Amino acid sequence: MTKVVITGLGLVTPVGTGLKKSWESFAQGRDGACEMKSFDTSLYKVHRSCEVKDFFLDVELENQISENTLHKYVYYAAREALLESGLHGDKKSGRERFGIAIGTLAAELTPFERLLRKNTSLKNNGFDHKVAAVYPPNSITKMLANYFNFEGQSMISLNACSSGNHAIAWAYDRLIDNKLDVVMVGGADMIPQTEFTHFHNLKALTPDKCQPFDKNRKGLMIGEGAGILIMERYEYAKNRGAAIIAEMAGYGLSCDGFHMTAPHPEGDGAVKSMSNALKMAKMNPEDIGYINAHGTGTPHNDRTETIAIKRVFGEHAYKIPCSSTKSMIGHLMGAASAVESVICCLVLRHGIIPPTINYETPDPECNLDVTPNNAREANVSCIVNNSFAFGGNNATTIFRKLE
């Protein structure tokens, strides 16, 4: 059976535009939280989020890409990943075996929201053709296919906050089954006021800082950004002389359906997700050297994820470094697990485990090694990336150094 490898990575995050700046921030434990600027939060009790800052595109590209800011984030991350893979710039036809898979939660709701606000100038009896063109989630894959000439299968994953990992799982299957040679895969989301309001009304948002696994954690912080991976069949990548960053060893999916928002109290769905991923990857629990935890900072999610990790890994669970990079960049919704998959590949590359920042008071119920506050050097060869979404949609991916 063929292998699936990663040959390119791209990032736009609240702590940096591009791989280099983002990784430096992760390694240094920088906090991307700030006061909301996208819309007025005076009527809310929470006023902070993790918005993308200092984003830029080349002038000529700024004029080419649609007015949709999310499209610009995805374009930047995709171009960066393609440049690293060596596939950028090849505009020839015949890319019918090059596919696209993107995970998102809300796509780009903000132009649509602007139509509904007072004092908005409406055209054509209230119908704005630009909004109609960029609002649908599939406009993301359409834009990428158009600019990079990917002519193969495409897919949008709308599985809530595990959408990115679900997209990666889809890509893995297409490559393993020899349906495609290359897949541009990842996730992207912004912070629409609709989603901010939704989580605010659920009382799920922290007012000041995200503190995953801390005893006094108050909730999640919404973030935004994009993460892209170039995944290829190993034979295809080898034949074209590509530099290989990592291998995707497998994935696990489950849906416990316990509750629309709350996880199963004993982590049943998360256990199945991680166990299925280990089985597909033909790995033992002892093979895993790092877990990029879902780690939202909400009381129930962090507690049940800890329970699930202990159930799957047994005594080895206490020896595995874990961390929540959401403590730095917030919860990127449908983009979260895709961005975190990029981070996992960077951990394999650099041998540094990013920290869980804002950690102050240990919680006896979350007593794993959460890499508190400071990054750690570690020669890691196999990594688990967890993503657990509303409705019990669980998705775990495993990355490792190519053997």
CSV table of C-alpha atoms in Angstrom, one decimal:
chain,number,residue,atom,x,y,z
A,1,MET,CA,0.0,0.0,0.0
A,2,THR,CA,1.2,3.4,-0.9
A,3,LYS,CA,2.1,6.1,1.6
A,4,VAL,CA,0.8,9.6,1.9
A,5,VAL,CA,3.3,12.4,2.5
A,6,ILE,CA,3.3,16.1,3.1
A,7,THR,CA,5.5,18.2,0.8
A,8,GLY,CA,4.3,21.8,1.5
A,9,LEU,CA,2.8,23.9,4.4
A,10,GLY,CA,1.2,27.3,4.6
A,11,LEU,CA,-0.2,29.4,7.4
A,12,VAL,CA,-2.0,32.6,8.3
A,13,THR,CA,-2.6,32.8,12.0
A,14,PRO,CA,-3.3,35.4,14.7
A,15,VAL,CA,0.4,35.4,15.7
A,16,GLY,CA,1.9,35.7,12.2
A,17,THR,CA,1.4,35.8,8.5
A,18,GLY,CA,3.4,32.9,7.0
A,19,LEU,CA,5.1,29.8,8.3
A,20,LYS,CA,8.3,31.5,9.6
A,21,LYS,CA,6.6,34.2,11.7
A,22,SER,CA,3.8,31.9,13.0
A,23,TRP,CA,6.3,29.2,14.0
A,24,GLU,CA,8.5,31.7,15.8
A,25,SER,CA,5.5,32.9,17.7
A,26,PHE,CA,4.5,29.3,18.6
A,27,ALA,CA,8.0,28.5,19.8
A,28,GLN,CA,8.1,31.6,21.9
A,29,GLY,CA,4.6,31.2,23.4
A,30,ARG,CA,3.2,34.5,22.1
A,31,ASP,CA,-0.5,35.3,22.9
A,32,GLY,CA,-2.5,36.4,19.9
A,33,ALA,CA,-5.5,37.7,21.9
A,34,CYS,CA,-6.5,41.3,21.4
A,35,GLU,CA,-9.5,43.6,21.6
A,36,MET,CA,-12.0,42.9,18.8
A,37,LYS,CA,-11.7,45.3,15.8
A,38,SER,CA,-14.0,43.7,13.2
A,39,PHE,CA,-17.2,44.8,14.8
A,40,ASP,CA,-18.6,46.7,17.8
A,41,THR,CA,-18.7,44.5,20.9
A,42,SER,CA,-20.1,47.1,23.3
A,43,LEU,CA,-23.3,45.1,23.8
A,44,TYR,CA,-21.4,42.0,24.7
A,45,LYS,CA,-19.7,40.9,27.9
A,46,VAL,CA,-16.7,39.6,26.0
A,47,HIS,CA,-14.6,42.0,23.9
A,48,ARG,CA,-11.5,39.9,23.0
A,49,SER,CA,-10.6,37.4,20.3
A,50,CYS,CA,-7.7,36.2,18.3
A,51,GLU,CA,-7.9,38.2,15.0
A,52,VAL,CA,-5.3,38.0,12.2
A,53,LYS,CA,-3.0,41.0,12.5
A,54,ASP,CA,-0.6,42.6,10.0
A,55,PHE,CA,-1.8,40.5,7.1
A,56,PHE,CA,-0.5,41.5,3.7
A,57,LEU,CA,-0.6,40.4,0.0
A,58,ASP,CA,1.5,41.7,-2.9
A,59,VAL,CA,-0.1,44.7,-4.5
A,60,GLU,CA,-0.9,42.9,-7.8
A,61,LEU,CA,-2.4,39.9,-5.9
A,62,GLU,CA,-4.4,42.2,-3.7
A,63,ASN,CA,-6.1,43.5,-6.8
A,64,GLN,CA,-6.7,40.1,-8.3
A,65,ILE,CA,-8.2,38.2,-5.3
A,66,SER,CA,-11.8,38.8,-4.5
A,67,GLU,CA,-12.9,41.4,-1.8
A,68,ASN,CA,-13.5,38.4,0.4
A,69,THR,CA,-10.8,38.5,3.2
A,70,LEU,CA,-11.1,34.8,3.9
A,71,HIS,CA,-10.2,34.1,0.2
A,72,LYS,CA,-7.0,36.2,0.7
A,73,TYR,CA,-6.0,34.2,3.8
A,74,VAL,CA,-6.6,30.9,2.0
A,75,TYR,CA,-4.8,32.1,-1.1
A,76,TYR,CA,-1.8,33.2,0.9
A,77,ALA,CA,-1.5,29.9,2.8
A,78,ALA,CA,-2.0,27.8,-0.4
A,79,ARG,CA,0.6,29.8,-2.4
A,80,GLU,CA,3.1,29.4,0.5
A,81,ALA,CA,2.5,25.6,0.6
A,82,LEU,CA,2.7,25.2,-3.1
A,83,LEU,CA,6.0,27.2,-3.3
A,84,GLU,CA,7.5,24.9,-0.6
A,85,SER,CA,6.3,21.8,-2.4
A,86,GLY,CA,7.8,22.9,-5.7
A,87,LEU,CA,4.4,22.7,-7.5
A,88,HIS,CA,3.7,26.5,-7.7
A,89,GLY,CA,4.0,28.2,-11.0
A,90,ASP,CA,3.2,25.2,-13.2
A,91,LYS,CA,0.1,26.4,-15.0
A,92,LYS,CA,-0.1,23.7,-17.6
A,93,SER,CA,-3.3,21.7,-18.1
A,94,GLY,CA,-3.6,18.1,-17.2
A,95,ARG,CA,-4.0,18.5,-13.4
A,96,GLU,CA,-7.1,16.4,-13.3
A,97,ARG,CA,-5.4,14.3,-10.6
A,98,PHE,CA,-4.8,17.4,-8.4
A,99,GLY,CA,-7.6,17.8,-5.9
A,100,ILE,CA,-8.7,20.3,-3.2
A,101,ALA,CA,-10.3,19.7,0.2
A,102,ILE,CA,-11.1,22.6,2.6
A,103,GLY,CA,-12.7,22.5,6.0
A,104,THR,CA,-14.6,25.5,7.3
A,105,LEU,CA,-17.4,26.3,9.8
A,106,ALA,CA,-18.9,29.5,8.6
A,107,ALA,CA,-16.9,30.2,5.4
A,108,GLU,CA,-17.2,34.0,4.8
A,109,LEU,CA,-20.3,35.2,6.5
A,110,THR,CA,-19.2,38.7,7.0
A,111,PRO,CA,-20.2,40.1,3.6
A,112,PHE,CA,-23.6,38.6,4.1
A,113,GLU,CA,-23.9,40.1,7.5
A,114,ARG,CA,-23.1,43.5,6.1
A,115,LEU,CA,-26.2,43.3,4.0
A,116,LEU,CA,-28.3,42.8,7.0
A,117,ARG,CA,-26.9,45.8,9.0
A,118,LYS,CA,-28.5,49.2,9.1
A,119,ASN,CA,-27.3,51.9,6.8
A,120,THR,CA,-25.9,49.4,4.3
A,121,SER,CA,-26.0,50.6,0.7
A,122,LEU,CA,-27.8,48.0,-1.2
A,123,LYS,CA,-27.7,47.5,-5.0
A,124,ASN,CA,-30.1,45.9,-7.3
A,125,ASN,CA,-33.1,46.0,-4.9
A,126,GLY,CA,-31.0,44.5,-2.1
A,127,PHE,CA,-29.1,41.8,-4.0
A,128,ASP,CA,-25.4,42.2,-4.0
A,129,HIS,CA,-23.8,40.0,-6.7
A,130,LYS,CA,-20.4,40.2,-5.1
A,131,VAL,CA,-21.8,38.7,-1.9
A,132,ALA,CA,-23.5,36.0,-3.8
A,133,ALA,CA,-20.2,35.1,-5.4
A,134,VAL,CA,-18.1,34.8,-2.3
A,135,TYR,CA,-20.5,33.8,0.5
A,136,PRO,CA,-21.1,30.1,-0.4
A,137,PRO,CA,-18.4,27.8,1.2
A,138,ASN,CA,-17.6,26.2,-2.2
A,139,SER,CA,-16.4,29.5,-3.4
A,140,ILE,CA,-13.2,28.8,-1.5
A,141,THR,CA,-12.4,25.6,-3.6
A,142,LYS,CA,-13.5,27.4,-6.8
A,143,MET,CA,-11.1,30.2,-6.1
A,144,LEU,CA,-8.2,27.9,-5.4
A,145,ALA,CA,-8.9,25.7,-8.5
A,146,ASN,CA,-9.1,28.8,-10.6
A,147,TYR,CA,-5.8,30.4,-9.5
A,148,PHE,CA,-3.7,27.2,-9.2
A,149,ASN,CA,-5.3,25.2,-12.0
A,150,PHE,CA,-6.3,22.2,-9.9
A,151,GLU,CA,-8.7,20.2,-12.1
A,152,GLY,CA,-9.4,17.2,-10.0
A,153,GLN,CA,-12.0,16.4,-7.3
A,154,SER,CA,-12.8,19.0,-4.7
A,155,MET,CA,-14.7,18.9,-1.4
A,156,ILE,CA,-15.8,21.3,1.3
A,157,SER,CA,-16.0,19.8,4.8
A,158,LEU,CA,-18.6,21.3,7.1
A,159,ASN,CA,-18.2,19.2,10.2
A,160,ALA,CA,-18.1,22.0,12.7
A,161,CYS,CA,-14.8,22.5,14.6
A,162,SER,CA,-13.3,19.2,13.3
A,163,SER,CA,-13.8,20.2,9.6
A,164,GLY,CA,-10.1,20.5,8.9
A,165,ASN,CA,-9.2,17.0,10.0
A,166,HIS,CA,-12.2,15.6,8.2
A,167,ALA,CA,-10.9,17.3,5.0
A,168,ILE,CA,-7.5,15.8,5.6
A,169,ALA,CA,-9.1,12.3,6.1
A,170,TRP,CA,-10.9,12.7,2.8
A,171,ALA,CA,-7.7,13.6,1.1
A,172,TYR,CA,-5.9,10.7,2.6
A,173,ASP,CA,-8.5,8.2,1.2
A,174,ARG,CA,-8.3,9.7,-2.3
A,175,LEU,CA,-4.5,9.4,-2.3
A,176,ILE,CA,-4.4,5.9,-0.8
A,177,ASP,CA,-7.0,4.7,-3.3
A,178,ASN,CA,-5.0,6.2,-6.2
A,179,LYS,CA,-7.8,8.5,-7.2
A,180,LEU,CA,-5.6,11.6,-7.0
A,181,ASP,CA,-1.9,12.3,-7.0
A,182,VAL,CA,-1.9,15.6,-5.1
A,183,VAL,CA,-4.4,17.3,-2.7
A,184,MET,CA,-4.3,20.8,-1.5
A,185,VAL,CA,-6.0,20.4,1.8
A,186,GLY,CA,-6.6,22.5,4.9
A,187,GLY,CA,-9.1,24.8,6.6
A,188,ALA,CA,-10.1,28.4,6.8
A,189,ASP,CA,-12.4,30.6,8.9
A,190,MET,CA,-12.9,34.1,10.0
A,191,ILE,CA,-14.8,35.6,13.0
A,192,PRO,CA,-18.3,36.5,11.8
A,193,GLN,CA,-20.5,38.3,14.4
A,194,THR,CA,-23.0,35.5,14.0
A,195,GLU,CA,-20.6,32.9,15.4
A,196,PHE,CA,-19.3,35.3,18.1
A,197,THR,CA,-22.8,35.9,19.3
A,198,HIS,CA,-23.6,32.1,19.2
A,199,PHE,CA,-20.6,31.2,21.5
A,200,HIS,CA,-21.2,34.3,23.6
A,201,ASN,CA,-24.8,33.2,24.3
A,202,LEU,CA,-23.6,29.7,25.2
A,203,LYS,CA,-21.4,31.4,27.8
A,204,ALA,CA,-18.5,29.5,26.2
A,205,LEU,CA,-16.2,32.6,25.7
A,206,THR,CA,-13.4,33.6,28.1
A,207,PRO,CA,-13.4,37.3,28.8
A,208,ASP,CA,-9.6,37.8,29.0
A,209,LYS,CA,-7.3,34.8,28.2
A,210,CYS,CA,-7.5,31.2,27.0
A,211,GLN,CA,-6.2,28.8,29.7
A,212,PRO,CA,-6.5,25.2,28.5
A,213,PHE,CA,-6.2,22.6,31.3
A,214,ASP,CA,-5.9,25.3,34.0
A,215,LYS,CA,-8.1,24.8,37.0
A,216,ASN,CA,-9.5,28.3,36.6
A,217,ARG,CA,-10.1,28.1,32.8
A,218,LYS,CA,-13.2,30.1,31.8
A,219,GLY,CA,-13.8,29.2,28.2
A,220,LEU,CA,-12.5,29.3,24.6
A,221,MET,CA,-11.4,32.3,22.6
A,222,ILE,CA,-12.5,32.6,19.0
A,223,GLY,CA,-9.7,32.9,16.4
A,224,GLU,CA,-9.3,33.1,12.6
A,225,GLY,CA,-6.9,32.1,9.9
A,226,ALA,CA,-6.0,29.4,7.4
A,227,GLY,CA,-3.7,26.4,7.2
A,228,ILE,CA,-2.8,24.4,4.1
A,229,LEU,CA,-1.0,21.2,3.5
A,230,ILE,CA,0.1,19.7,0.2
A,231,MET,CA,-0.5,16.0,0.5
A,232,GLU,CA,0.8,13.5,-2.2
A,233,ARG,CA,1.1,9.9,-3.0
A,234,TYR,CA,4.6,8.9,-1.9
A,235,GLU,CA,5.4,7.5,-5.4
A,236,TYR,CA,4.4,10.7,-7.1
A,237,ALA,CA,6.3,12.9,-4.7
A,238,LYS,CA,9.4,10.7,-5.0
A,239,ASN,CA,9.3,10.6,-8.8
A,240,ARG,CA,9.3,14.4,-9.1
A,241,GLY,CA,12.1,14.7,-6.5
A,242,ALA,CA,10.0,16.5,-3.9
A,243,ALA,CA,11.4,17.2,-0.4
A,244,ILE,CA,9.2,15.3,2.1
A,245,ILE,CA,8.3,17.0,5.4
A,246,ALA,CA,6.3,14.2,7.0
A,247,GLU,CA,4.1,11.2,6.4
A,248,MET,CA,0.4,11.1,7.3
A,249,ALA,CA,0.1,7.7,9.0
A,250,GLY,CA,-3.6,7.5,9.4
A,251,TYR,CA,-6.8,9.0,10.9
A,252,GLY,CA,-9.7,8.1,13.1
A,253,LEU,CA,-13.3,9.4,13.0
A,254,SER,CA,-16.3,8.9,15.3
A,255,CYS,CA,-19.5,10.5,16.2
A,256,ASP,CA,-20.8,9.8,19.7
A,257,GLY,CA,-23.8,12.1,19.2
A,258,PHE,CA,-24.1,12.5,23.0
A,259,HIS,CA,-25.1,16.2,22.9
A,260,MET,CA,-25.2,19.1,20.5
A,261,THR,CA,-22.5,21.0,22.4
A,262,ALA,CA,-21.3,18.9,25.3
A,263,PRO,CA,-18.8,16.0,24.9
A,264,HIS,CA,-19.5,12.6,26.3
A,265,PRO,CA,-18.6,12.8,30.0
A,266,GLU,CA,-16.3,9.7,29.7
A,267,GLY,CA,-14.9,10.7,26.3
A,268,ASP,CA,-16.3,7.7,24.5
A,269,GLY,CA,-16.2,9.4,21.1
A,270,ALA,CA,-12.7,10.8,21.6
A,271,VAL,CA,-11.5,7.3,22.7
A,272,LYS,CA,-12.9,5.8,19.5
A,273,SER,CA,-11.4,8.5,17.3
A,274,MET,CA,-7.9,8.1,18.8
A,275,SER,CA,-8.1,4.3,18.9
A,276,ASN,CA,-9.2,4.2,15.3
A,277,ALA,CA,-6.3,6.4,14.2
A,278,LEU,CA,-3.8,4.3,16.0
A,279,LYS,CA,-5.2,1.1,14.4
A,280,MET,CA,-5.1,2.6,10.9
A,281,ALA,CA,-1.5,3.8,11.5
A,282,LYS,CA,-0.6,0.3,12.9
A,283,MET,CA,0.9,2.0,15.9
A,284,ASN,CA,0.9,1.3,19.6
A,285,PRO,CA,0.2,3.9,22.2
A,286,GLU,CA,3.9,3.9,23.2
A,287,ASP,CA,4.8,5.1,19.7
A,288,ILE,CA,3.3,8.5,20.2
A,289,GLY,CA,5.7,11.2,21.3
A,290,TYR,CA,3.4,14.3,21.4
A,291,ILE,CA,-0.3,15.1,21.3
A,292,ASN,CA,-1.6,18.4,19.9
A,293,ALA,CA,-4.7,18.5,22.1
A,294,HIS,CA,-8.1,19.8,21.1
A,295,GLY,CA,-7.7,21.8,24.4
A,296,THR,CA,-10.3,24.5,24.0
A,297,GLY,CA,-10.1,26.0,27.5
A,298,THR,CA,-13.7,25.1,28.4
A,299,PRO,CA,-14.2,23.2,31.6
A,300,HIS,CA,-15.9,20.1,30.2
A,301,ASN,CA,-13.9,19.7,27.0
A,302,ASP,CA,-10.5,19.7,28.7
A,303,ARG,CA,-11.6,17.4,31.4
A,304,THR,CA,-13.1,14.8,29.1
A,305,GLU,CA,-10.2,15.0,26.6
A,306,THR,CA,-7.9,14.2,29.6
A,307,ILE,CA,-10.1,11.2,30.5
A,308,ALA,CA,-10.1,10.0,26.9
A,309,ILE,CA,-6.3,10.2,26.5
A,310,LYS,CA,-5.8,8.2,29.7
A,311,ARG,CA,-8.2,5.6,28.5
A,312,VAL,CA,-6.4,5.2,25.2
A,313,PHE,CA,-2.8,5.5,26.3
A,314,GLY,CA,-2.9,4.1,29.8
A,315,GLU,CA,0.2,4.8,31.9
A,316,HIS,CA,2.0,6.1,28.9
A,317,ALA,CA,-0.4,9.0,28.9
A,318,TYR,CA,1.5,10.6,31.7
A,319,LYS,CA,4.8,10.4,29.7
A,320,ILE,CA,3.4,12.0,26.5
A,321,PRO,CA,3.9,15.8,26.2
A,322,CYS,CA,0.6,17.5,25.3
A,323,SER,CA,-0.2,21.1,24.5
A,324,SER,CA,-3.0,23.3,23.3
A,325,THR,CA,-1.9,25.8,20.7
A,326,LYS,CA,-5.4,27.3,21.0
A,327,SER,CA,-4.0,29.0,24.1
A,328,MET,CA,-2.0,31.2,21.7
A,329,ILE,CA,-4.2,31.5,18.6
A,330,GLY,CA,-7.6,30.8,20.0
A,331,HIS,CA,-10.1,28.3,18.5
A,332,LEU,CA,-10.0,28.8,14.7
A,333,MET,CA,-13.3,26.9,14.3
A,334,GLY,CA,-13.3,24.9,11.0
A,335,ALA,CA,-9.7,25.9,10.4
A,336,ALA,CA,-8.5,24.7,13.8
A,337,SER,CA,-7.4,21.2,13.1
A,338,ALA,CA,-5.9,22.0,9.8
A,339,VAL,CA,-3.8,24.7,11.3
A,340,GLU,CA,-2.9,22.3,14.1
A,341,SER,CA,-1.9,19.7,11.6
A,342,VAL,CA,0.5,22.1,10.0
A,343,ILE,CA,1.9,22.8,13.5
A,344,CYS,CA,2.3,19.0,14.0
A,345,CYS,CA,4.4,18.8,10.9
A,346,LEU,CA,6.5,21.8,12.1
A,347,VAL,CA,7.1,20.0,15.4
A,348,LEU,CA,8.5,17.1,13.5
A,349,ARG,CA,10.7,19.4,11.4
A,350,HIS,CA,12.0,21.6,14.3
A,351,GLY,CA,12.0,19.2,17.2
A,352,ILE,CA,10.3,21.8,19.5
A,353,ILE,CA,7.0,21.3,21.3
A,354,PRO,CA,5.0,24.5,21.5
A,355,PRO,CA,3.6,25.3,25.0
A,356,THR,CA,0.2,25.7,26.6
A,357,ILE,CA,0.4,29.3,27.7
A,358,ASN,CA,-1.5,31.2,30.4
A,359,TYR,CA,-1.2,28.1,32.6
A,360,GLU,CA,-1.3,29.1,36.2
A,361,THR,CA,-3.1,26.7,38.5
A,362,PRO,CA,-2.8,22.9,38.0
A,363,ASP,CA,-6.1,21.0,37.8
A,364,PRO,CA,-6.2,17.6,39.4
A,365,GLU,CA,-8.6,16.4,36.7
A,366,CYS,CA,-6.3,17.5,33.9
A,367,ASN,CA,-3.1,16.1,35.3
A,368,LEU,CA,-1.2,15.2,32.1
A,369,ASP,CA,2.0,16.9,30.9
A,370,VAL,CA,0.5,19.9,29.2
A,371,THR,CA,3.9,21.6,28.4
A,372,PRO,CA,3.0,24.6,30.6
A,373,ASN,CA,4.1,28.1,29.4
A,374,ASN,CA,7.4,27.3,27.8
A,375,ALA,CA,8.3,25.4,24.7
A,376,ARG,CA,10.4,22.2,25.0
A,377,GLU,CA,13.0,20.6,22.8
A,378,ALA,CA,12.1,17.0,21.9
A,379,ASN,CA,13.0,14.5,19.3
A,380,VAL,CA,9.5,13.6,18.3
A,381,SER,CA,8.8,11.1,15.5
A,382,CYS,CA,5.0,10.4,15.9
A,383,ILE,CA,2.3,12.9,16.7
A,384,VAL,CA,-1.4,12.7,17.4
A,385,ASN,CA,-3.6,15.7,16.5
A,386,ASN,CA,-7.1,15.7,18.2
A,387,SER,CA,-10.2,17.6,17.0
A,388,PHE,CA,-13.5,17.2,18.7
A,389,ALA,CA,-16.5,19.1,17.5
A,390,PHE,CA,-20.1,20.0,18.4
A,391,GLY,CA,-22.5,17.2,17.7
A,392,GLY,CA,-19.9,14.6,18.7
A,393,ASN,CA,-18.0,14.9,15.4
A,394,ASN,CA,-14.5,13.6,16.4
A,395,ALA,CA,-11.5,13.4,14.2
A,396,THR,CA,-7.9,12.4,15.0
A,397,THR,CA,-5.0,12.5,12.6
A,398,ILE,CA,-1.5,11.0,13.0
A,399,PHE,CA,1.7,12.4,11.5
A,400,ARG,CA,5.2,10.9,11.7
A,401,LYS,CA,8.6,11.3,10.2
A,402,LEU,CA,9.0,9.3,7.0
A,403,GLU,CA,10.7,6.0,7.7
